[in-house]
Amino acid sequence: MKHLLLIPAIAMLVACGGGGSGSDTSVSSSSGNGQSAPPASTPPPASTPPPTTTPEPVEEPEETGDIISDEKFDFIGKNNLTLSLDNNADASRVYLNVCNNFSTVNGVVKVDYTTCQLRTTLPAGAAEYQLTIGGDVERLVAQVWVVEAGAVPKNYYWSAANDGADWSIEVN
């Protein structure tokens, strides 16, 4: 039955040139009598059943007992850090950035300033800041900028392994 409908439909498409653009309704006749033939009707499209999808297998959720971690990892997500600064700079304005994503390339420190934990103007004399940092932060860089034309920052480094919860910086 499929073949009986399919063969005439293909023959019509081939004979009519595939249907054209649809804007030209005249059909040329090869007999030269100038009469146009009525447009051919196309059979209704065969209905195809919708594709069936097989559901993805649902995996059982993991239990916290299934999590394996390093012995050093204590599941505490944050650490407290006390940053003590002694600003002895002669400049009237000194600026501080404390950031955790940085690298050193050919002796030049490249800092991702979107990861700064603290940005502030330093007062003259002593100041203390309490920082709460993520448990995954192992090192920080403090950049002290004298707010002057052509000033280059001084970099000070903190390491969780070496410096613990206290960090002291003396700015000269």
CSV table of N, CA and C in Angstrom, one decimal:
chain,number,residue,atom,x,y,z
A,1,MET,N,0.8,-1.2,0.0
A,1,MET,CA,0.0,0.0,0.0
A,1,MET,C,0.9,1.3,0.0
A,2,LYS,N,2.0,1.2,0.8
A,2,LYS,CA,2.9,2.4,0.8
A,2,LYS,C,3.4,2.7,-0.6
A,3,HIS,N,3.8,1.6,-1.3
A,3,HIS,CA,4.4,1.8,-2.6
A,3,HIS,C,3.4,2.3,-3.6
A,4,LEU,N,2.1,2.0,-3.5
A,4,LEU,CA,1.1,2.5,-4.4
A,4,LEU,C,1.0,4.0,-4.3
A,5,LEU,N,1.1,4.5,-3.1
A,5,LEU,CA,1.0,6.0,-2.9
A,5,LEU,C,2.3,6.7,-3.2
A,6,LEU,N,3.4,6.0,-2.9
A,6,LEU,CA,4.7,6.6,-3.0
A,6,LEU,C,5.1,6.8,-4.5
A,7,ILE,N,4.9,5.8,-5.3
A,7,ILE,CA,5.3,5.9,-6.7
A,7,ILE,C,4.6,7.0,-7.5
A,8,PRO,N,3.2,7.2,-7.4
A,8,PRO,CA,2.6,8.4,-8.0
A,8,PRO,C,3.1,9.7,-7.5
A,9,ALA,N,3.3,9.8,-6.2
A,9,ALA,CA,3.8,11.0,-5.6
A,9,ALA,C,5.2,11.4,-6.1
A,10,ILE,N,6.1,10.5,-6.3
A,10,ILE,CA,7.4,10.7,-6.8
A,10,ILE,C,7.3,11.1,-8.3
A,11,ALA,N,6.4,10.4,-9.0
A,11,ALA,CA,6.2,10.7,-10.4
A,11,ALA,C,5.7,12.2,-10.6
A,12,MET,N,4.8,12.6,-9.8
A,12,MET,CA,4.2,14.0,-9.8
A,12,MET,C,5.3,15.0,-9.6
A,13,LEU,N,6.1,14.7,-8.5
A,13,LEU,CA,7.2,15.7,-8.2
A,13,LEU,C,8.2,15.8,-9.3
A,14,VAL,N,8.6,14.7,-9.9
A,14,VAL,CA,9.6,14.7,-11.0
A,14,VAL,C,9.0,15.4,-12.2
A,15,ALA,N,7.7,15.1,-12.5
A,15,ALA,CA,7.1,15.7,-13.7
A,15,ALA,C,6.9,17.1,-13.6
A,16,CYS,N,6.6,17.6,-12.4
A,16,CYS,CA,6.3,19.0,-12.2
A,16,CYS,C,7.5,19.8,-11.8
A,17,GLY,N,8.6,19.2,-11.7
A,17,GLY,CA,9.9,19.9,-11.3
A,17,GLY,C,10.0,20.2,-9.9
A,18,GLY,N,9.4,19.4,-9.0
A,18,GLY,CA,9.6,19.5,-7.6
A,18,GLY,C,8.7,20.6,-6.9
A,19,GLY,N,7.8,21.2,-7.6
A,19,GLY,CA,6.9,22.2,-7.0
A,19,GLY,C,7.3,23.6,-7.2
A,20,GLY,N,8.5,24.0,-7.5
A,20,GLY,CA,8.9,25.4,-7.7
A,20,GLY,C,8.7,26.3,-6.5
A,21,SER,N,8.6,27.6,-6.8
A,21,SER,CA,8.6,28.6,-5.7
A,21,SER,C,7.2,28.8,-5.2
A,22,GLY,N,6.2,28.4,-5.9
A,22,GLY,CA,4.8,28.5,-5.4
A,22,GLY,C,4.2,29.8,-5.9
A,23,SER,N,4.9,30.8,-6.4
A,23,SER,CA,4.3,32.0,-6.9
A,23,SER,C,3.9,31.9,-8.3
A,24,ASP,N,4.4,31.0,-9.1
A,24,ASP,CA,4.0,30.9,-10.5
A,24,ASP,C,3.0,29.7,-10.6
A,25,THR,N,1.7,30.1,-10.9
A,25,THR,CA,0.7,29.0,-10.9
A,25,THR,C,0.4,28.5,-12.3
A,26,SER,N,1.0,29.1,-13.3
A,26,SER,CA,0.8,28.6,-14.7
A,26,SER,C,1.7,27.4,-14.9
A,27,VAL,N,1.2,26.5,-15.7
A,27,VAL,CA,2.0,25.3,-16.1
A,27,VAL,C,2.1,25.3,-17.6
A,28,SER,N,3.3,25.2,-18.1
A,28,SER,CA,3.5,25.2,-19.6
A,28,SER,C,3.2,23.9,-20.2
A,29,SER,N,2.7,23.9,-21.3
A,29,SER,CA,2.2,22.7,-22.0
A,29,SER,C,3.2,22.5,-23.1
A,30,SER,N,3.6,21.2,-23.3
A,30,SER,CA,4.5,20.9,-24.4
A,30,SER,C,3.8,20.7,-25.7
A,31,SER,N,2.5,20.6,-25.7
A,31,SER,CA,1.7,20.4,-26.9
A,31,SER,C,1.6,21.7,-27.7
A,32,GLY,N,1.8,22.8,-27.0
A,32,GLY,CA,1.7,24.1,-27.7
A,32,GLY,C,0.3,24.6,-27.9
A,33,ASN,N,-0.7,24.1,-27.3
A,33,ASN,CA,-2.1,24.5,-27.5
A,33,ASN,C,-2.4,25.7,-26.5
A,34,GLY,N,-1.5,26.1,-25.6
A,34,GLY,CA,-1.7,27.3,-24.8
A,34,GLY,C,-2.6,27.1,-23.6
A,35,GLN,N,-3.2,25.9,-23.5
A,35,GLN,CA,-4.1,25.7,-22.3
A,35,GLN,C,-3.2,25.2,-21.2
A,36,SER,N,-3.6,25.7,-20.0
A,36,SER,CA,-2.9,25.3,-18.8
A,36,SER,C,-3.6,24.1,-18.1
A,37,ALA,N,-2.8,23.2,-17.6
A,37,ALA,CA,-3.4,22.1,-17.0
A,37,ALA,C,-3.7,22.4,-15.5
A,38,PRO,N,-4.7,21.8,-14.9
A,38,PRO,CA,-5.0,22.1,-13.6
A,38,PRO,C,-3.8,21.7,-12.7
A,39,PRO,N,-3.6,22.4,-11.6
A,39,PRO,CA,-2.5,22.0,-10.7
A,39,PRO,C,-2.7,20.6,-10.1
A,40,ALA,N,-1.6,19.9,-10.0
A,40,ALA,CA,-1.7,18.5,-9.5
A,40,ALA,C,-1.9,18.6,-8.0
A,41,SER,N,-2.6,17.7,-7.5
A,41,SER,CA,-2.8,17.7,-6.0
A,41,SER,C,-1.8,16.7,-5.4
A,42,THR,N,-1.3,17.1,-4.3
A,42,THR,CA,-0.3,16.2,-3.7
A,42,THR,C,-1.0,15.4,-2.6
A,43,PRO,N,-0.5,14.1,-2.5
A,43,PRO,CA,-1.2,13.3,-1.5
A,43,PRO,C,-0.8,13.8,-0.1
A,44,PRO,N,-1.7,13.6,0.9
A,44,PRO,CA,-1.4,14.0,2.3
A,44,PRO,C,-0.1,13.3,2.8
A,45,PRO,N,0.7,14.0,3.5
A,45,PRO,CA,1.9,13.4,4.0
A,45,PRO,C,1.5,12.2,5.0
A,46,ALA,N,2.4,11.2,4.8
A,46,ALA,CA,2.2,10.0,5.7
A,46,ALA,C,2.5,10.4,7.1
A,47,SER,N,1.6,10.0,8.0
A,47,SER,CA,1.9,10.3,9.4
A,47,SER,C,2.9,9.3,10.0
A,48,THR,N,3.9,9.9,10.7
A,48,THR,CA,4.9,9.0,11.3
A,48,THR,C,4.7,9.2,12.8
A,49,PRO,N,4.8,8.1,13.5
A,49,PRO,CA,4.6,8.1,14.9
A,49,PRO,C,5.8,9.0,15.6
A,50,PRO,N,5.5,9.7,16.7
A,50,PRO,CA,6.5,10.5,17.3
A,50,PRO,C,7.6,9.5,17.8
A,51,PRO,N,8.9,10.0,17.8
A,51,PRO,CA,10.0,9.2,18.3
A,51,PRO,C,9.8,8.9,19.8
A,52,THR,N,10.1,7.7,20.1
A,52,THR,CA,10.0,7.3,21.5
A,52,THR,C,11.4,7.5,22.1
A,53,THR,N,11.4,8.0,23.3
A,53,THR,CA,12.7,8.2,24.0
A,53,THR,C,12.7,7.3,25.2
A,54,THR,N,13.9,6.8,25.4
A,54,THR,CA,14.0,5.9,26.6
A,54,THR,C,14.5,6.8,27.8
A,55,PRO,N,13.9,6.7,28.9
A,55,PRO,CA,14.4,7.6,30.0
A,55,PRO,C,15.8,7.2,30.5
A,56,GLU,N,16.6,8.2,30.8
A,56,GLU,CA,17.9,8.0,31.4
A,56,GLU,C,17.8,7.3,32.7
A,57,PRO,N,18.7,6.4,32.9
A,57,PRO,CA,18.7,5.7,34.2
A,57,PRO,C,19.0,6.7,35.3
A,58,VAL,N,18.3,6.7,36.4
A,58,VAL,CA,18.5,7.6,37.5
A,58,VAL,C,19.5,7.0,38.5
A,59,GLU,N,20.6,7.7,38.7
A,59,GLU,CA,21.6,7.2,39.6
A,59,GLU,C,21.2,7.6,41.0
A,60,GLU,N,21.5,6.7,41.9
A,60,GLU,CA,21.2,6.9,43.3
A,60,GLU,C,22.1,8.0,43.8
A,61,PRO,N,21.6,9.0,44.6
A,61,PRO,CA,22.4,10.0,45.2
A,61,PRO,C,23.5,9.4,46.1
A,62,GLU,N,24.6,10.1,46.1
A,62,GLU,CA,25.7,9.7,47.0
A,62,GLU,C,25.4,10.1,48.4
A,63,GLU,N,25.8,9.2,49.3
A,63,GLU,CA,25.7,9.5,50.8
A,63,GLU,C,27.0,10.2,51.2
A,64,THR,N,26.9,11.0,52.3
A,64,THR,CA,28.1,11.6,52.8
A,64,THR,C,29.1,10.6,53.3
A,65,GLY,N,28.7,9.5,53.6
A,65,GLY,CA,29.6,8.4,54.0
A,65,GLY,C,30.4,7.9,52.8
A,66,ASP,N,30.0,8.2,51.6
A,66,ASP,CA,30.7,7.7,50.4
A,66,ASP,C,31.8,8.7,50.0
A,67,ILE,N,31.9,9.9,50.6
A,67,ILE,CA,32.9,10.9,50.2
A,67,ILE,C,34.2,10.5,50.8
A,68,ILE,N,35.2,10.5,49.9
A,68,ILE,CA,36.6,10.2,50.4
A,68,ILE,C,37.4,11.5,50.3
A,69,SER,N,38.1,11.8,51.3
A,69,SER,CA,38.9,13.1,51.3
A,69,SER,C,40.3,12.8,51.9
A,70,ASP,N,41.2,13.8,51.7
A,70,ASP,CA,42.5,13.7,52.2
A,70,ASP,C,42.4,13.9,53.7
A,71,GLU,N,43.4,13.3,54.4
A,71,GLU,CA,43.4,13.4,55.9
A,71,GLU,C,43.5,14.8,56.4
A,72,LYS,N,44.2,15.7,55.6
A,72,LYS,CA,44.4,17.0,56.0
A,72,LYS,C,43.2,17.9,55.9
A,73,PHE,N,42.2,17.5,55.1
A,73,PHE,CA,41.0,18.2,54.8
A,73,PHE,C,40.1,18.1,56.0
A,74,ASP,N,39.7,19.2,56.6
A,74,ASP,CA,38.8,19.1,57.8
A,74,ASP,C,37.4,19.6,57.5
A,75,PHE,N,37.0,19.8,56.3
A,75,PHE,CA,35.6,20.2,55.9
A,75,PHE,C,35.2,21.6,56.5
A,76,ILE,N,36.2,22.4,57.0
A,76,ILE,CA,35.9,23.7,57.4
A,76,ILE,C,36.2,24.6,56.2
A,77,GLY,N,35.2,25.4,55.9
A,77,GLY,CA,35.2,26.2,54.7
A,77,GLY,C,35.8,27.5,54.8
A,78,LYS,N,36.2,28.0,56.0
A,78,LYS,CA,36.8,29.3,56.1
A,78,LYS,C,37.8,29.4,57.2
A,79,ASN,N,38.7,30.3,57.1
A,79,ASN,CA,39.7,30.6,58.1
A,79,ASN,C,39.7,32.1,58.4
A,80,ASN,N,40.1,32.4,59.6
A,80,ASN,CA,40.2,33.8,60.0
A,80,ASN,C,41.7,34.2,60.0
A,81,LEU,N,42.0,35.4,59.5
A,81,LEU,CA,43.3,35.9,59.4
A,81,LEU,C,43.3,37.3,59.9
A,82,THR,N,44.3,37.6,60.8
A,82,THR,CA,44.5,38.9,61.4
A,82,THR,C,45.7,39.6,60.6
A,83,LEU,N,45.4,40.7,59.9
A,83,LEU,CA,46.4,41.4,59.2
A,83,LEU,C,46.7,42.7,60.0
A,84,SER,N,48.0,42.8,60.5
A,84,SER,CA,48.4,44.0,61.2
A,84,SER,C,49.4,44.7,60.3
A,85,LEU,N,49.1,46.0,60.1
A,85,LEU,CA,49.9,46.9,59.3
A,85,LEU,C,50.4,48.1,60.1
A,86,ASP,N,51.7,48.4,59.8
A,86,ASP,CA,52.3,49.6,60.4
A,86,ASP,C,52.7,50.4,59.2
A,87,ASN,N,51.9,51.5,59.0
A,87,ASN,CA,52.2,52.4,57.8
A,87,ASN,C,53.1,53.5,58.2
A,88,ASN,N,54.4,53.4,57.9
A,88,ASN,CA,55.4,54.4,58.1
A,88,ASN,C,55.7,55.2,56.8
A,89,ALA,N,55.0,55.0,55.8
A,89,ALA,CA,55.3,55.7,54.5
A,89,ALA,C,55.1,57.2,54.7
A,90,ASP,N,56.0,57.9,53.9
A,90,ASP,CA,55.9,59.4,54.0
A,90,ASP,C,54.8,59.9,53.1
A,91,ALA,N,54.2,59.1,52.3
A,91,ALA,CA,53.2,59.6,51.4
A,91,ALA,C,51.9,59.9,52.2
A,92,SER,N,51.1,60.8,51.6
A,92,SER,CA,49.9,61.2,52.3
A,92,SER,C,48.8,60.1,52.1
A,93,ARG,N,48.8,59.4,50.9
A,93,ARG,CA,47.8,58.4,50.7
A,93,ARG,C,48.5,57.1,50.3
A,94,VAL,N,48.1,56.0,50.9
A,94,VAL,CA,48.6,54.7,50.6
A,94,VAL,C,47.4,53.7,50.5
A,95,TYR,N,47.5,52.9,49.4
A,95,TYR,CA,46.3,52.0,49.1
A,95,TYR,C,46.8,50.6,49.3
A,96,LEU,N,45.9,49.7,49.7
A,96,LEU,CA,46.2,48.3,50.0
A,96,LEU,C,45.2,47.4,49.2
A,97,ASN,N,45.7,46.4,48.5
A,97,ASN,CA,45.0,45.3,47.9
A,97,ASN,C,45.5,44.0,48.6
A,98,VAL,N,44.6,43.1,49.0
A,98,VAL,CA,45.0,41.8,49.5
A,98,VAL,C,44.2,40.8,48.6
A,99,CYS,N,44.9,40.1,47.8
A,99,CYS,CA,44.2,39.2,46.8
A,99,CYS,C,44.8,37.8,46.9
A,100,ASN,N,44.0,36.8,46.4
A,100,ASN,CA,44.5,35.4,46.5
A,100,ASN,C,44.8,34.8,45.2
A,101,ASN,N,44.5,35.3,44.1
A,101,ASN,CA,44.8,34.7,42.8
A,101,ASN,C,45.9,35.6,42.1
A,102,PHE,N,47.1,35.1,42.2
A,102,PHE,CA,48.2,35.8,41.6
A,102,PHE,C,49.3,34.9,41.1
A,103,SER,N,50.2,35.4,40.2
A,103,SER,CA,51.3,34.6,39.7
A,103,SER,C,52.5,35.5,39.5
A,104,THR,N,53.6,34.9,39.4
A,104,THR,CA,54.8,35.7,39.1
A,104,THR,C,55.4,35.2,37.8
A,105,VAL,N,55.5,36.1,36.8
A,105,VAL,CA,56.0,35.8,35.5
A,105,VAL,C,57.2,36.7,35.2
A,106,ASN,N,58.4,36.1,35.1
A,106,ASN,CA,59.7,36.8,34.8
A,106,ASN,C,59.9,37.9,35.9
A,107,GLY,N,59.6,37.6,37.1
A,107,GLY,CA,59.8,38.6,38.2
A,107,GLY,C,58.7,39.6,38.3
A,108,VAL,N,57.7,39.6,37.5
A,108,VAL,CA,56.6,40.5,37.6
A,108,VAL,C,55.4,39.8,38.1
A,109,VAL,N,54.8,40.4,39.2
A,109,VAL,CA,53.6,39.8,39.8
A,109,VAL,C,52.4,40.2,39.0
A,110,LYS,N,51.6,39.2,38.6
A,110,LYS,CA,50.3,39.4,37.9
A,110,LYS,C,49.2,39.1,38.9
A,111,VAL,N,48.3,40.0,39.2
A,111,VAL,CA,47.3,39.8,40.2
A,111,VAL,C,45.9,39.9,39.5
A,112,ASP,N,45.1,38.9,39.9
A,112,ASP,CA,43.7,39.0,39.5
A,112,ASP,C,42.9,39.8,40.5
A,113,TYR,N,42.6,41.0,40.2
A,113,TYR,CA,42.0,41.9,41.2
A,113,TYR,C,40.6,41.6,41.5
A,114,THR,N,40.0,40.7,40.7
A,114,THR,CA,38.6,40.2,41.1
A,114,THR,C,38.6,39.3,42.3
A,115,THR,N,39.8,38.9,42.7
A,115,THR,CA,39.9,37.9,43.8
A,115,THR,C,40.3,38.6,45.1
A,116,CYS,N,40.3,39.9,45.2
A,116,CYS,CA,40.8,40.7,46.3
A,116,CYS,C,39.8,40.4,47.5
A,117,GLN,N,40.5,40.2,48.7
A,117,GLN,CA,39.7,40.0,49.9
A,117,GLN,C,39.6,41.3,50.7
A,118,LEU,N,40.5,42.2,50.4
A,118,LEU,CA,40.5,43.5,51.0
A,118,LEU,C,41.0,44.6,50.1
A,119,ARG,N,40.3,45.7,50.0
A,119,ARG,CA,40.8,46.9,49.3
A,119,ARG,C,40.5,48.1,50.1
A,120,THR,N,41.5,48.8,50.5
A,120,THR,CA,41.3,50.0,51.4
A,120,THR,C,42.4,51.0,51.3
A,121,THR,N,42.2,52.2,51.8
A,121,THR,CA,43.2,53.2,51.9
A,121,THR,C,43.8,53.0,53.3
A,122,LEU,N,45.1,53.0,53.4
A,122,LEU,CA,45.7,52.8,54.8
A,122,LEU,C,45.8,54.1,55.5
A,123,PRO,N,45.5,54.1,56.8
A,123,PRO,CA,45.7,55.3,57.6
A,123,PRO,C,47.2,55.4,58.0
A,124,ALA,N,47.6,56.5,58.4
A,124,ALA,CA,49.0,56.6,58.9
A,124,ALA,C,49.1,55.9,60.2
A,125,GLY,N,50.2,55.2,60.5
A,125,GLY,CA,50.4,54.5,61.7
A,125,GLY,C,49.9,53.1,61.6
A,126,ALA,N,49.4,52.5,62.8
A,126,ALA,CA,49.0,51.1,62.8
A,126,ALA,C,47.6,50.9,62.5
A,127,ALA,N,47.3,49.8,61.9
A,127,ALA,CA,45.9,49.4,61.5
A,127,ALA,C,45.8,47.9,61.6
A,128,GLU,N,44.7,47.4,61.9
A,128,GLU,CA,44.5,45.9,62.0
A,128,GLU,C,43.2,45.6,61.3
A,129,TYR,N,43.2,44.5,60.5
A,129,TYR,CA,42.1,44.0,59.7
A,129,TYR,C,41.8,42.6,60.0
A,130,GLN,N,40.6,42.2,60.2
A,130,GLN,CA,40.2,40.8,60.3
A,130,GLN,C,39.6,40.3,59.0
A,131,LEU,N,40.3,39.3,58.4
A,131,LEU,CA,39.8,38.8,57.1
A,131,LEU,C,39.3,37.3,57.4
A,132,THR,N,38.2,37.0,56.7
A,132,THR,CA,37.7,35.7,56.6
A,132,THR,C,38.0,35.2,55.2
A,133,ILE,N,38.8,34.2,55.1
A,133,ILE,CA,39.2,33.6,53.8
A,133,ILE,C,38.7,32.2,53.7
A,134,GLY,N,38.5,31.8,52.4
A,134,GLY,CA,38.1,30.4,52.2
A,134,GLY,C,39.1,29.4,52.6
A,135,GLY,N,38.6,28.2,53.0
A,135,GLY,CA,39.5,27.2,53.4
A,135,GLY,C,40.5,26.7,52.3
A,136,ASP,N,40.2,27.0,51.1
A,136,ASP,CA,41.0,26.6,50.0
A,136,ASP,C,42.1,27.6,49.7
A,137,VAL,N,42.1,28.8,50.3
A,137,VAL,CA,43.1,29.8,50.1
A,137,VAL,C,44.4,29.4,50.8
A,138,GLU,N,45.5,29.2,50.1
A,138,GLU,CA,46.7,28.8,50.7
A,138,GLU,C,47.7,30.0,50.8
A,139,ARG,N,47.5,31.0,49.9
A,139,ARG,CA,48.5,32.1,49.9
A,139,ARG,C,47.8,33.4,49.4
A,140,LEU,N,48.3,34.5,49.9
A,140,LEU,CA,47.8,35.8,49.6
A,140,LEU,C,48.9,36.7,49.2
A,141,VAL,N,48.6,37.8,48.4
A,141,VAL,CA,49.6,38.8,48.2
A,141,VAL,C,48.9,40.1,48.6
A,142,ALA,N,49.7,40.9,49.3
A,142,ALA,CA,49.3,42.3,49.7
A,142,ALA,C,50.1,43.2,48.9
A,143,GLN,N,49.4,44.1,48.1
A,143,GLN,CA,50.1,45.1,47.3
A,143,GLN,C,49.8,46.4,48.0
A,144,VAL,N,50.9,47.1,48.3
A,144,VAL,CA,50.8,48.4,48.9
A,144,VAL,C,51.2,49.5,47.9
A,145,TRP,N,50.3,50.4,47.6
A,145,TRP,CA,50.5,51.4,46.5
A,145,TRP,C,50.5,52.7,47.2
A,146,VAL,N,51.6,53.5,46.9
A,146,VAL,CA,51.6,54.9,47.2
A,146,VAL,C,50.8,55.6,46.1
A,147,VAL,N,49.8,56.4,46.5
A,147,VAL,CA,49.0,57.0,45.5
A,147,VAL,C,49.8,58.3,44.9
A,148,GLU,N,50.6,58.0,43.9
A,148,GLU,CA,51.4,59.0,43.2
A,148,GLU,C,51.6,58.6,41.8
A,149,ALA,N,51.8,59.5,40.9
A,149,ALA,CA,52.1,59.2,39.5
A,149,ALA,C,53.3,58.3,39.4
A,150,GLY,N,53.2,57.3,38.7
A,150,GLY,CA,54.3,56.4,38.4
A,150,GLY,C,54.7,55.4,39.5
A,151,ALA,N,53.9,55.4,40.6
A,151,ALA,CA,54.2,54.5,41.7
A,151,ALA,C,54.1,53.0,41.3
A,152,VAL,N,54.9,52.2,41.9
A,152,VAL,CA,55.0,50.8,41.7
A,152,VAL,C,54.6,50.1,43.0
A,153,PRO,N,53.7,49.1,43.0
A,153,PRO,CA,53.3,48.5,44.3
A,153,PRO,C,54.5,47.7,44.9
A,154,LYS,N,54.4,47.7,46.3
A,154,LYS,CA,55.3,46.8,47.0
A,154,LYS,C,54.5,45.6,47.3
A,155,ASN,N,55.1,44.4,47.1
A,155,ASN,CA,54.3,43.1,47.3
A,155,ASN,C,54.8,42.5,48.6
A,156,TYR,N,53.8,42.0,49.4
A,156,TYR,CA,54.1,41.2,50.6
A,156,TYR,C,53.3,40.0,50.5
A,157,TYR,N,53.8,38.9,51.0
A,157,TYR,CA,53.2,37.5,50.7
A,157,TYR,C,52.9,36.9,52.1
A,158,TRP,N,51.7,36.2,52.1
A,158,TRP,CA,51.3,35.3,53.2
A,158,TRP,C,51.1,33.9,52.7
A,159,SER,N,51.5,33.0,53.5
A,159,SER,CA,51.3,31.5,53.2
A,159,SER,C,50.6,30.9,54.4
A,160,ALA,N,49.5,30.2,54.2
A,160,ALA,CA,48.8,29.5,55.2
A,160,ALA,C,49.7,28.5,56.0
A,161,ALA,N,50.6,27.8,55.2
A,161,ALA,CA,51.4,26.8,55.8
A,161,ALA,C,52.5,27.4,56.7
A,162,ASN,N,53.0,28.6,56.3
A,162,ASN,CA,54.2,29.2,57.0
A,162,ASN,C,53.8,30.3,58.0
A,163,ASP,N,52.7,31.0,57.7
A,163,ASP,CA,52.4,32.2,58.5
A,163,ASP,C,51.2,32.0,59.5
A,164,GLY,N,50.4,31.0,59.3
A,164,GLY,CA,49.3,30.8,60.2
A,164,GLY,C,48.2,31.8,60.1
A,165,ALA,N,47.6,32.2,61.3
A,165,ALA,CA,46.5,33.1,61.3
A,165,ALA,C,46.8,34.5,61.5
A,166,ASP,N,48.1,34.9,61.6
A,166,ASP,CA,48.6,36.2,61.8
A,166,ASP,C,49.5,36.7,60.7
A,167,TRP,N,49.3,37.9,60.3
A,167,TRP,CA,50.2,38.4,59.2
A,167,TRP,C,50.5,39.9,59.5
A,168,SER,N,51.8,40.1,59.7
A,168,SER,CA,52.2,41.5,60.0
A,168,SER,C,53.0,42.1,58.9
A,169,ILE,N,52.7,43.3,58.5
A,169,ILE,CA,53.3,44.0,57.4
A,169,ILE,C,53.8,45.4,57.9
A,170,GLU,N,55.0,45.7,57.7
A,170,GLU,CA,55.5,47.1,58.0
A,170,GLU,C,55.8,47.8,56.7
A,171,VAL,N,55.1,48.9,56.5
A,171,VAL,CA,55.2,49.7,55.2
A,171,VAL,C,56.1,50.8,55.5
A,172,ASN,N,57.2,50.9,54.7
A,172,ASN,CA,58.2,52.1,54.9
A,172,ASN,C,58.2,52.9,53.7
